Short mmCIF file of C-alpha atoms and ligand atoms in Angstrom, two decimals:
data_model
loop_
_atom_site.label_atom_id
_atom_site.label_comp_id
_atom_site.label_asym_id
_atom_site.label_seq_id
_atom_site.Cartn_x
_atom_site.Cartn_y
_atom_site.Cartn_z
CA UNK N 25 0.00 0.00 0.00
CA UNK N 26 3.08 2.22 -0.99
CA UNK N 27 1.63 6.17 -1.51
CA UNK N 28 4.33 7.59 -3.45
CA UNK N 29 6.05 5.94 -5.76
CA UNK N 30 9.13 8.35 -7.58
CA UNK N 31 8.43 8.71 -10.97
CA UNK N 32 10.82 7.94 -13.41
CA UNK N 33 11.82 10.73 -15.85
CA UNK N 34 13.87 9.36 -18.85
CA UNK N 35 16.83 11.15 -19.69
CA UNK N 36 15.37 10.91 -23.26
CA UNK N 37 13.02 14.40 -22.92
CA UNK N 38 13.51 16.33 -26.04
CA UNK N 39 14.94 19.63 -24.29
CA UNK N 40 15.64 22.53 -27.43
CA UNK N 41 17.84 25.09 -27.07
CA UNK N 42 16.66 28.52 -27.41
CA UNK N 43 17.87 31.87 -26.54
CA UNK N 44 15.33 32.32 -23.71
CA UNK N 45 16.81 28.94 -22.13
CA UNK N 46 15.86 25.61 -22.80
CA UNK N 47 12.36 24.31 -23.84
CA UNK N 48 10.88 20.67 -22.95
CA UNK N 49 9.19 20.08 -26.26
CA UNK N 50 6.03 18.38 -25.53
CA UNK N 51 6.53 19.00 -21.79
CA UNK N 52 7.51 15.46 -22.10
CA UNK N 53 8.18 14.24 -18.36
CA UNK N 54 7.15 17.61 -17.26
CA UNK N 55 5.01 17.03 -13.72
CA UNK N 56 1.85 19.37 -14.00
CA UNK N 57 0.20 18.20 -10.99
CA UNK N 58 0.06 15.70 -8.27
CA UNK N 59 -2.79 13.29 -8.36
CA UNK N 60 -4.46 10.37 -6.68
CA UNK N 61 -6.55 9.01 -10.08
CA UNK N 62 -4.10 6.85 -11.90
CA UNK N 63 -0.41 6.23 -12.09
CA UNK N 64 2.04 3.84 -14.43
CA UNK N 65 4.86 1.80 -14.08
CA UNK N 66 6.60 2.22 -17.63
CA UNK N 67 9.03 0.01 -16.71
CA UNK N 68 7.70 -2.74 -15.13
CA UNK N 69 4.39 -2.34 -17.26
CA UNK N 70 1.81 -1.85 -14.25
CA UNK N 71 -1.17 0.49 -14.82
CA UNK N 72 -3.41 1.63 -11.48
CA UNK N 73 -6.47 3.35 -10.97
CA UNK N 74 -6.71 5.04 -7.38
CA UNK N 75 -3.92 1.91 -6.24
CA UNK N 76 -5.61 -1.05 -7.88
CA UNK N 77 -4.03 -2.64 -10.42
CA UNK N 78 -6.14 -2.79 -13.57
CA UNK N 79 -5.44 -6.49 -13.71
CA UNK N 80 -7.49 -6.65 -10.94
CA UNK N 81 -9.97 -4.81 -12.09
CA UNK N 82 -10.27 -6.15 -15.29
CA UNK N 83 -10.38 -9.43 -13.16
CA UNK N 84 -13.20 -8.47 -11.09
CA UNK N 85 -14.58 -5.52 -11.68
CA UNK N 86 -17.04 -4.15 -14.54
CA UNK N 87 -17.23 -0.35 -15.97
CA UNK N 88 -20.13 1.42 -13.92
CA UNK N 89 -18.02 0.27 -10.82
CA UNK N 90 -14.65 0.99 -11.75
CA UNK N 91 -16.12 4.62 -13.37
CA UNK N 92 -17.25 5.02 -9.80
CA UNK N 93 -14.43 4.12 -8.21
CA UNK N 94 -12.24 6.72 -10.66
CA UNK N 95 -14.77 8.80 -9.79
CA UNK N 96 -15.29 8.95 -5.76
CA UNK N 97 -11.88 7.04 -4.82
CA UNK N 98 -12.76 4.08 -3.83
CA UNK N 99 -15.15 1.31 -4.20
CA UNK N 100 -18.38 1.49 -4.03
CA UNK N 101 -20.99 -0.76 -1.81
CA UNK N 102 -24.11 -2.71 -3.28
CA UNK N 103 -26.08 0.33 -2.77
CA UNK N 104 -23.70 2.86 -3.71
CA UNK N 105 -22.88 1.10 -7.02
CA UNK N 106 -26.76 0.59 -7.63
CA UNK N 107 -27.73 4.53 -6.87
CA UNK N 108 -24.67 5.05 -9.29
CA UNK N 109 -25.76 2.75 -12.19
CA UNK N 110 -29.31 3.95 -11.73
CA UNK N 111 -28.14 7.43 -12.20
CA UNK N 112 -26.21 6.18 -15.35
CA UNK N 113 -28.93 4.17 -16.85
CA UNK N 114 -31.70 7.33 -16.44
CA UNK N 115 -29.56 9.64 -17.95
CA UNK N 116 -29.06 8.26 -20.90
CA UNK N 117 -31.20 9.68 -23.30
CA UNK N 118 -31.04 13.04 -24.86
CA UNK N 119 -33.09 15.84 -25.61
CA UNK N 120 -34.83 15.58 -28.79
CA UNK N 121 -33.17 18.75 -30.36
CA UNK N 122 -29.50 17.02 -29.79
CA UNK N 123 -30.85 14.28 -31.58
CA UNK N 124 -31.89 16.68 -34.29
CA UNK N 125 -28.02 18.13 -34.27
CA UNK N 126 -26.61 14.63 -34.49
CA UNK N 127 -28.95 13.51 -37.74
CA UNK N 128 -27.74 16.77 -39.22
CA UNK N 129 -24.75 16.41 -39.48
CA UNK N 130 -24.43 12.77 -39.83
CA UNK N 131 -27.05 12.97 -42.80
CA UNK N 132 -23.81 14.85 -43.55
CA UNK N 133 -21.39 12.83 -42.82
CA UNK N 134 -19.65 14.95 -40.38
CA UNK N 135 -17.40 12.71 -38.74
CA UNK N 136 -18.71 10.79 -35.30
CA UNK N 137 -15.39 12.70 -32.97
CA UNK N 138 -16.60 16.15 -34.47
CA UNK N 139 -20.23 15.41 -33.89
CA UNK N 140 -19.17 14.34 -30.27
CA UNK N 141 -17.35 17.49 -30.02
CA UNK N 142 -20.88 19.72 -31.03
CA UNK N 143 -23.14 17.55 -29.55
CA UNK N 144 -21.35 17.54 -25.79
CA UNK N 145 -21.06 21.49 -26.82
CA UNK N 146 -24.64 21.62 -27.06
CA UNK N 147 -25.89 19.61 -24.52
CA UNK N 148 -24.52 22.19 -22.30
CA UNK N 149 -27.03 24.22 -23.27
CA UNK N 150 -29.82 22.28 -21.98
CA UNK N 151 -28.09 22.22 -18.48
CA UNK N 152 -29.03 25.26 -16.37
CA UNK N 153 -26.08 24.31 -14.20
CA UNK N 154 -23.42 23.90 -16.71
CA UNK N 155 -21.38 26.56 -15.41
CA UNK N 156 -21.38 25.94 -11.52
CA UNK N 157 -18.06 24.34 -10.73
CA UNK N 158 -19.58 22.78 -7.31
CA UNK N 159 -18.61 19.85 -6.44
CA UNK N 160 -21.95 18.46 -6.63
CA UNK N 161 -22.71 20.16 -9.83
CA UNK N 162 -19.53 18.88 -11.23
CA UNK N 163 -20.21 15.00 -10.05
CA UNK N 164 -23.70 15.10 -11.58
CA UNK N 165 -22.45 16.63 -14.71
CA UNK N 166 -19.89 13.80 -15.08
CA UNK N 167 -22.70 11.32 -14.64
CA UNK N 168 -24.59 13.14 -17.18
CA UNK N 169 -21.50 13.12 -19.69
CA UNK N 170 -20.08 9.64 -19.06
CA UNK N 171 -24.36 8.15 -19.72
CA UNK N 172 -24.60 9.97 -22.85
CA UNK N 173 -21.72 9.56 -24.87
CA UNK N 174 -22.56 6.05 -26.21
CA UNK N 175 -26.00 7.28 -26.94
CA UNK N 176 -24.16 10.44 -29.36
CA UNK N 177 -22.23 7.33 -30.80
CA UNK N 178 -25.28 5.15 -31.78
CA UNK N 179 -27.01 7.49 -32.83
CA UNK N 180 -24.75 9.06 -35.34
CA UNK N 181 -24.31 5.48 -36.27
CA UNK N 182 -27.52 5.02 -37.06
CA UNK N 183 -28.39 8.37 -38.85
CA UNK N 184 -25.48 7.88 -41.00
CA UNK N 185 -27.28 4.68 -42.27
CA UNK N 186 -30.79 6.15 -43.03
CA UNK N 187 -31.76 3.93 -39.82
CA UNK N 188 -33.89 5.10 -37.28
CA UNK N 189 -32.18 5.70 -33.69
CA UNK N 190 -32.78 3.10 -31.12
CA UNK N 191 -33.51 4.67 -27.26
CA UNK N 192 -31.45 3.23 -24.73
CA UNK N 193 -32.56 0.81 -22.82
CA UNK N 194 -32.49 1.10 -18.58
CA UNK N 195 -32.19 -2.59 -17.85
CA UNK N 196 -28.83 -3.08 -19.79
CA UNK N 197 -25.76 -2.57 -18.41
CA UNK N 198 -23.46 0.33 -20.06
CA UNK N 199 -21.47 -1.72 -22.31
CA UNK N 200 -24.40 -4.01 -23.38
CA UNK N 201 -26.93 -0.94 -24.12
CA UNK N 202 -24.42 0.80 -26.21
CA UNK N 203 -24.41 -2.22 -28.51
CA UNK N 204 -27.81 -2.50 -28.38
CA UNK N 205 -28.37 1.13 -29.37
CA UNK N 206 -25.83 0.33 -32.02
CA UNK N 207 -27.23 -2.98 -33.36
CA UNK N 208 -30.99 -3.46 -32.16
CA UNK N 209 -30.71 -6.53 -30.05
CA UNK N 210 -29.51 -7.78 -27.20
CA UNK N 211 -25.55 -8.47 -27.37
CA UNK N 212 -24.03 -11.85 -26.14
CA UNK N 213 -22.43 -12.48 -23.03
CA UNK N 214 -18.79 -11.67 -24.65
CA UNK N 215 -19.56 -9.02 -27.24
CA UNK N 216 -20.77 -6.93 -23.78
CA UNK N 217 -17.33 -8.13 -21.88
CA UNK N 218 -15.51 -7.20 -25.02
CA UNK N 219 -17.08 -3.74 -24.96
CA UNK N 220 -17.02 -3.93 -21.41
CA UNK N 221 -13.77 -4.52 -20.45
CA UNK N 222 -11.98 -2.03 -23.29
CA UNK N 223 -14.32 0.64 -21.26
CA UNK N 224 -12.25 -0.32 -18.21
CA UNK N 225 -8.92 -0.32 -19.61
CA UNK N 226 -9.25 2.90 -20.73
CA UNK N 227 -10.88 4.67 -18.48
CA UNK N 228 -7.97 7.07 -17.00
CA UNK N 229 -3.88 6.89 -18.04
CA UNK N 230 -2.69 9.87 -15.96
CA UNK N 231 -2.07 13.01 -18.57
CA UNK N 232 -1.83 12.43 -21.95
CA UNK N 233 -2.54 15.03 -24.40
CA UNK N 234 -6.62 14.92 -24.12
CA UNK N 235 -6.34 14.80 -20.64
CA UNK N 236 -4.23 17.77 -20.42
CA UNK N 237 -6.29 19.32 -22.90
CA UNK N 238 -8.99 19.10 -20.47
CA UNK N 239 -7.03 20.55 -17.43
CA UNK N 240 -5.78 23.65 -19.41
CA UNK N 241 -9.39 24.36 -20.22
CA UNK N 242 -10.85 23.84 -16.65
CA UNK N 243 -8.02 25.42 -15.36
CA UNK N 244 -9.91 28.95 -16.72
CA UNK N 245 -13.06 27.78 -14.48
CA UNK N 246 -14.88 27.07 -17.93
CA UNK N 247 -17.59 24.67 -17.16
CA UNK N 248 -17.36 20.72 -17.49
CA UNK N 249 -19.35 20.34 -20.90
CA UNK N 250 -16.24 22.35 -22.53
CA UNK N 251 -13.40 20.68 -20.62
CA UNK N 252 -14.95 17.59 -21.82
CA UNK N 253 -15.05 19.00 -25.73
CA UNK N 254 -11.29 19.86 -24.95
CA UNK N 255 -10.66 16.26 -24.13
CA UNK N 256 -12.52 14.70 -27.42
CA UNK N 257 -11.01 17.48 -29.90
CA UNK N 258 -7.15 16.33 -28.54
CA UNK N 259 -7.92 12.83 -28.59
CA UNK N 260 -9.49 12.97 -32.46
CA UNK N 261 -5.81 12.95 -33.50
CA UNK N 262 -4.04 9.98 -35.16
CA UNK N 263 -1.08 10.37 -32.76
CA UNK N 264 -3.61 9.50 -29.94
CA UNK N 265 -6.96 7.91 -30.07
CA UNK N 266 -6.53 6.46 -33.91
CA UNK N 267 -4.01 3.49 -33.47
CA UNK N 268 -6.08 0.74 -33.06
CA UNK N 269 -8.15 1.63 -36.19
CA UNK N 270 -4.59 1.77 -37.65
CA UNK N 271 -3.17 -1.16 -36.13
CA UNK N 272 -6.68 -3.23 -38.10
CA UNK N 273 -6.10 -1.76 -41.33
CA UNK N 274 -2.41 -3.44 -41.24
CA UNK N 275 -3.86 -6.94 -40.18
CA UNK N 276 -6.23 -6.47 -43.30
CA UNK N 277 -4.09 -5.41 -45.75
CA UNK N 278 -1.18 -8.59 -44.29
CA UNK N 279 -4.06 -10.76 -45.05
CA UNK N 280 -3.25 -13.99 -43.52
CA UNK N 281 -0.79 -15.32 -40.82
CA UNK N 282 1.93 -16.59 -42.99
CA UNK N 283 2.42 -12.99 -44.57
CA UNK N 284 2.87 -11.02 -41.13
CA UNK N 285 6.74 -11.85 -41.01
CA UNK N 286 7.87 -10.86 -44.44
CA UNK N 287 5.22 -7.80 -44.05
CA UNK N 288 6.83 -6.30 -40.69
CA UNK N 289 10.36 -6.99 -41.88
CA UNK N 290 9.79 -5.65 -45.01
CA UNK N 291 7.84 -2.98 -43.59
CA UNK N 292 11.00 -1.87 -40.54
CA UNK N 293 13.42 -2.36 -43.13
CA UNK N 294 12.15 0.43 -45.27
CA UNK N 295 11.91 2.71 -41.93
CA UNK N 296 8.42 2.60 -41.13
CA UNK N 297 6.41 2.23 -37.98
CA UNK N 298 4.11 -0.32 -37.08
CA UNK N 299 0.99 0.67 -35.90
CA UNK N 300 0.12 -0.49 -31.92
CA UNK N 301 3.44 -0.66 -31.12
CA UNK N 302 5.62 1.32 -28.73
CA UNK N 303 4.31 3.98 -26.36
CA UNK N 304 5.71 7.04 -24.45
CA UNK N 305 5.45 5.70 -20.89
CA UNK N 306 5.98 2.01 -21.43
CA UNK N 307 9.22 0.58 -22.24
CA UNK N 308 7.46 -2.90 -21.69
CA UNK N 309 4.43 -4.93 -22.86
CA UNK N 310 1.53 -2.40 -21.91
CA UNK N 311 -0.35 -4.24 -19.38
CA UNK N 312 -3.57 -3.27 -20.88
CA UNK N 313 -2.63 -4.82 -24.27
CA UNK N 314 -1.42 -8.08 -22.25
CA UNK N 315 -5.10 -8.50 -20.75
CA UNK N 316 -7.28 -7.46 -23.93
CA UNK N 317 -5.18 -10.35 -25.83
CA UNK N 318 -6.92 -12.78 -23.89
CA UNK N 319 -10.33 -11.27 -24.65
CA UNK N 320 -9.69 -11.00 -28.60
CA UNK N 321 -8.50 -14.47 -28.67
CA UNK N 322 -11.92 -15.56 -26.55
CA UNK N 323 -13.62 -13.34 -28.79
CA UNK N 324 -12.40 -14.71 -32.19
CA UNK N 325 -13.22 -18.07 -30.96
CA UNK N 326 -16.73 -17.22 -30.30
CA UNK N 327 -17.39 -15.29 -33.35
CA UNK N 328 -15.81 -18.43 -35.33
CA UNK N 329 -12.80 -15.87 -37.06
CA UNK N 330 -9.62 -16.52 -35.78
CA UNK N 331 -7.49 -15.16 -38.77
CA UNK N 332 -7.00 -11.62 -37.30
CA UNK N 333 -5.82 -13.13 -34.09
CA UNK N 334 -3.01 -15.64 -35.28
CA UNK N 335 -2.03 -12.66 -37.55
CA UNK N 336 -1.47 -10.57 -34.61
CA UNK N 337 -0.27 -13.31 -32.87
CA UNK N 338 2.04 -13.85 -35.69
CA UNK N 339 3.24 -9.54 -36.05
CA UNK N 340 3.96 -10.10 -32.11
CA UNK N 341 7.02 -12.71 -32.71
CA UNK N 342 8.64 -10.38 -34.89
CA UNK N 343 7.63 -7.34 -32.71
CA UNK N 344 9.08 -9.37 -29.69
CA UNK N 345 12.28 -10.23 -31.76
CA UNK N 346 13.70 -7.32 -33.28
CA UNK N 347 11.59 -4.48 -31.70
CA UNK N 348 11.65 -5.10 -28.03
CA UNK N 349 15.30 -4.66 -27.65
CA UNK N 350 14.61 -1.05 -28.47
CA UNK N 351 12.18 -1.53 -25.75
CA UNK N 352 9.10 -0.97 -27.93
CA UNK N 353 6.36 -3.67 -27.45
CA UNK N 354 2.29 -3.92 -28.09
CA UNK N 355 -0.05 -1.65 -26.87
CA UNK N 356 -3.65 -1.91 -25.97
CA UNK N 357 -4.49 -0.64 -29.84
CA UNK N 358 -2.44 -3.82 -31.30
CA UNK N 359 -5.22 -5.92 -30.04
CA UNK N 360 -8.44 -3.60 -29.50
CA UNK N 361 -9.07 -2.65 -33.04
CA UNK N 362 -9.66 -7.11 -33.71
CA UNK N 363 -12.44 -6.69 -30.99
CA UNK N 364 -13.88 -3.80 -32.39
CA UNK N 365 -13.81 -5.34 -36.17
CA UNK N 366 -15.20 -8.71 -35.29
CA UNK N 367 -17.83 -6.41 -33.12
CA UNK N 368 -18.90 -5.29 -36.65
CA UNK N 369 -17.99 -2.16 -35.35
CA UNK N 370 -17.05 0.99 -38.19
CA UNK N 371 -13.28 1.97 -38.25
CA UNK N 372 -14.71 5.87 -37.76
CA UNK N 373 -16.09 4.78 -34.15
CA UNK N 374 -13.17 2.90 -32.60
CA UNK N 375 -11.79 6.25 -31.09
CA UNK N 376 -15.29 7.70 -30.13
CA UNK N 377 -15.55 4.20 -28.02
CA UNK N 378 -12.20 4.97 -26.32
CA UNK N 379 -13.95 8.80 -25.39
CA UNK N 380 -16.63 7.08 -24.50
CA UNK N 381 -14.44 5.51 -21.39
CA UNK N 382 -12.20 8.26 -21.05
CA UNK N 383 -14.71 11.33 -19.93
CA UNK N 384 -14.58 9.28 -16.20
CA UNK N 385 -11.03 10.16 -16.21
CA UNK N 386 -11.22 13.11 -18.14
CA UNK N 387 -13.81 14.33 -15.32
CA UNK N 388 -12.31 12.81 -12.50
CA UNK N 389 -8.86 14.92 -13.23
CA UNK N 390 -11.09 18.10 -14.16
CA UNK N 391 -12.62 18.04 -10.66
CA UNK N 392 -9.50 17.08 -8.63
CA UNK N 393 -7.41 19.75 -10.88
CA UNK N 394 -10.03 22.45 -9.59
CA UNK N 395 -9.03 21.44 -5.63
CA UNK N 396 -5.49 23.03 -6.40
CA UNK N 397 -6.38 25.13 -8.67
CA UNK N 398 -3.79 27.12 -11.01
CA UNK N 399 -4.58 28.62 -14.43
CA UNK N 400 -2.57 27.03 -16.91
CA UNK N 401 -0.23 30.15 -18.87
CA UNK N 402 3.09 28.76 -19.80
CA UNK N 403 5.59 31.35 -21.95
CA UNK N 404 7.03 31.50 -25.18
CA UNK N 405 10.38 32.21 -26.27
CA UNK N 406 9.74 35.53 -29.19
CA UNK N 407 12.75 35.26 -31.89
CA UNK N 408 10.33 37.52 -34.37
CA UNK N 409 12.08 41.36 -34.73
CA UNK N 410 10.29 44.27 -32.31
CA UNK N 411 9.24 47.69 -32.83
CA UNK N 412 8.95 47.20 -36.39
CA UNK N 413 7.85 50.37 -38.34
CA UNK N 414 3.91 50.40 -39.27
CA UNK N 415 3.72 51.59 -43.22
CA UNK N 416 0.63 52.65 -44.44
CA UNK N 417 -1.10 49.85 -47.50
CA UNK N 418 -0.64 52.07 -50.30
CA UNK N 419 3.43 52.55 -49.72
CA UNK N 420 3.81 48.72 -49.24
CA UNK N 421 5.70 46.60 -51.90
N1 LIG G 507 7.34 0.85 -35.03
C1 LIG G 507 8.65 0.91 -35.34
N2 LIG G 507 9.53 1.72 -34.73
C2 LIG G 507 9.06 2.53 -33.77
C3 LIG G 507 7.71 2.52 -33.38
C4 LIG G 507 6.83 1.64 -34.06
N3 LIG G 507 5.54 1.60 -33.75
N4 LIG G 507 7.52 3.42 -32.39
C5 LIG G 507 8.71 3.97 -32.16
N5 LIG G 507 9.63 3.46 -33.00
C6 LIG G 507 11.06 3.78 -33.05
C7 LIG G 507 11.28 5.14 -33.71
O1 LIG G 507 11.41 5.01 -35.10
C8 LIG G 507 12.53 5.61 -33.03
O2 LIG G 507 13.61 4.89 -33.61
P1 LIG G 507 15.07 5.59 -33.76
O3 LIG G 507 15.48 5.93 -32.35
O4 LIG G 507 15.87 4.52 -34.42
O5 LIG G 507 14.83 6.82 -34.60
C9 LIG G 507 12.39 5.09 -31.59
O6 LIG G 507 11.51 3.96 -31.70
C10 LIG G 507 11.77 6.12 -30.63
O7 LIG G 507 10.62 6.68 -31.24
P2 LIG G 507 9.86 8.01 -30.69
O8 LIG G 507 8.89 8.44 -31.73
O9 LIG G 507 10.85 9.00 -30.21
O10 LIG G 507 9.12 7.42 -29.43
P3 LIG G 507 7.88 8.06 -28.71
O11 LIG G 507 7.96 7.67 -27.30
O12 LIG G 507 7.73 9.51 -29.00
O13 LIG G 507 6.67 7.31 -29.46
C11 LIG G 507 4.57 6.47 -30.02
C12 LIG G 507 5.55 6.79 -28.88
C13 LIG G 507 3.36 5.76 -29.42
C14 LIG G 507 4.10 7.79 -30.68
C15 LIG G 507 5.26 5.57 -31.06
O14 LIG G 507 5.76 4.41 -30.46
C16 LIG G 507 4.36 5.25 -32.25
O15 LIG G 507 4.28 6.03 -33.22
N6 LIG G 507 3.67 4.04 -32.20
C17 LIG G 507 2.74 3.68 -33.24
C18 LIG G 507 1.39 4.34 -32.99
C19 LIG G 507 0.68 3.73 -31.80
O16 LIG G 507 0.60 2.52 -31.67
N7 LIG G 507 0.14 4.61 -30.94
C20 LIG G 507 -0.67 4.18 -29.80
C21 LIG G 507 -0.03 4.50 -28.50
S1 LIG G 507 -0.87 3.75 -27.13
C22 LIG G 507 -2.36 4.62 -26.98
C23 LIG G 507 -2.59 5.20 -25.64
O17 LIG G 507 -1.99 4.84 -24.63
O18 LIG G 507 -3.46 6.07 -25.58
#
């Protein structure tokens, strides 16, 4: 039950020279708070959420209690973690105007992160306390956020199709009534774990870009709705959210197991990278990727396709031979985007699922960040010239 544990800062931060003094690019290894949400062990591959250990969680735990536990700080009882999932379930559904905003622009086929992004926006709206940065308000509001996000999902997904939107449903759990919003029926026991279980890996990874995103916007007492946005727009890009959709599209195009070794080599050799490998923080197998393996093989096996697994399984050999003595190994997105595919799941939705998990964290750091508050305003180094002489249009060449 250690408290603190040191973290390591590699020696490998990109610091730039400049003639104001140096500059961590990327505030890579640059502490911006201290926090009791979530904390990893690059090195020895261990991920926790308030000091469990996600195996465990993953073990024994489901998403509506480990959200709460992100949440609150600790687990909840039976009647806690009922009142919670209650809360969840009857919050789901959105007013019929946001509904309107989502066929829109699906009809139009904005994509499902922006229409995320300007449904959240809008929803806040419809909440005459979106601006009170209470504690309470704040809780409630993540509630609010966390229920509706798989609801904006499905139902883009369905407009997009010409299909009609399905309402959520309050007897399902939160994994099994996004699916069923998705798909019309009731999923199987393993296409909700599936679901289910990627919700929990991913629901907090201490402060990567989106979630710093969404402290420098809270950190100007905005309200939650537009941290939230902050979150989703910095997660949209490819160097974040997108790998596992990436990581899918290379097990398609390598086509069959016996192709993934002369595919990677070939692929290294001419200096490329390979998608759902390597990762900033760990310089081992990520620990999340190492427990989703399990599920994607279960999964295959159910859904009676188990060509995308032994090709993965077949990339890993090679990734474990020639890339993990340059300490890169697979990430959660090497195995995640199988799940999603054999899900029947659209490419364009794998990184709205991952929001979908990661507004508990996003939230959760939002509220703690506001307990010691600061207002994010780094400095730049100016090399432009000064005092530069105005000249009028006409006398300009
Ligand atoms: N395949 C091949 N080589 C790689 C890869 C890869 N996927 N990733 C890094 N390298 C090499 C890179 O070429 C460089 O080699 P050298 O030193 O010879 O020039 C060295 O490793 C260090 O690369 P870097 O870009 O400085 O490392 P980074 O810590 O900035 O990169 C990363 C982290 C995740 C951006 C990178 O590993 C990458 O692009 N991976 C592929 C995309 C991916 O899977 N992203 C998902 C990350 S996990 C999602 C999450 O946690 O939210």
């Amino acid at each position: 039950m250690e408290s603190v544990r040191k973290v390591e800062i590699s020696t490998s931060g990109k610091v730039i020279e400049s003639p104001c003094g140096p500059i961590i690019h990327g505030l890579e290894d640059v502490l911006i708070k201290v926090t009791s949400i979530s904390d990893i062990d690059g090195r020895k591959g261990i991920l926790w959420y308030r000091g469990y250990r996600i195996d465990d969680l993953a073990k024994y735990s489901n998403f509506e209690e480990t959200a709460y536990l992100v949440l609150y700080g600790k687990l909840p009882t039976r009647s806690e973690l009922s009142e919670f999932s209650e809360k969840l379930a009857s919050n789901r559904d959105l007013p019929e105007e946001i509904y309107s905003i989502i066929r829109v622009l699906a009809e139009n086929k904005v994509h499902p992160m922006l229409v995320l992004e300007s449904a959240v926006s809008a929803l806040a709206g419809f909440d005459p306390k979106a601006g009170d940065l209470s504690k309470e308000a704040l809780y409630d509001q993540a509630i609010r956020l966390t229920a509706v996000l798989p609801t904006i999902i499905a139902a883009h997904y369905r407009f997009s199709r010409g299909l009609g939107v399905i309402k959520p449903k309050k007897d399902l759990s939160h994994a099994a009534n996004f699916l069923y919003m998705m798909f019309g029926s009731t999923p199987d026991e393993v296409s909700t774990r599936a679901i289910d279980l990627y919700l929990v890996l991913h629901i907090d990874h201490e402060v990567p870009a989106s979630t710093f995103a969404t402290h420098v916007a809270i950190s100007t007492w905005t309200d939650l709705y537009s941290a939230i946005v902050a979150g989703i727009a910095a997660l949209k890009g490819p160097l974040h959210g997108g790998a596992n959709e990436a990581a899918m599209k290379q097990y398609l195009e390598i086509g069959s197991p016996s192709n993934a070794r002369p595919y990677v080599e070939k692929l290294l050799a001419e200096g490329k990278r390979l998608m759902g490998v390597g990762h900033r923080v760990y310089k081992t197998y990520d620990p999340r990727a190492r427990i989703y393996k399990d599920l994607v093989r279960e999964l295959s096996e159910k859904k009676g396709n188990m060509t995308y697994y032994q090709i993965a399984e077949e990339v890993e050999k090679v990734v474990l031979e020639k890339l993990a003595p340059k300490n890169l190994y697979p990430n959660i997105d090497f195995w995640s985007g199988i799940a999603m595919y054999l899900l029947g799941i659209p490419y364009e939705y794998y990184t709205p699922i991952f929001a979908m998990s990661r507004v508990v964290g996003w939230s959760a750091h939002a509220i703690e960040y506001l307990n010691e508050h600061r207002l994010f305003r780094p400095r730049a180094c100016y090399i432009g010239p000064h005092d530069v002489q105005y000249v009028p249009i006409d006398q300009r060449k």
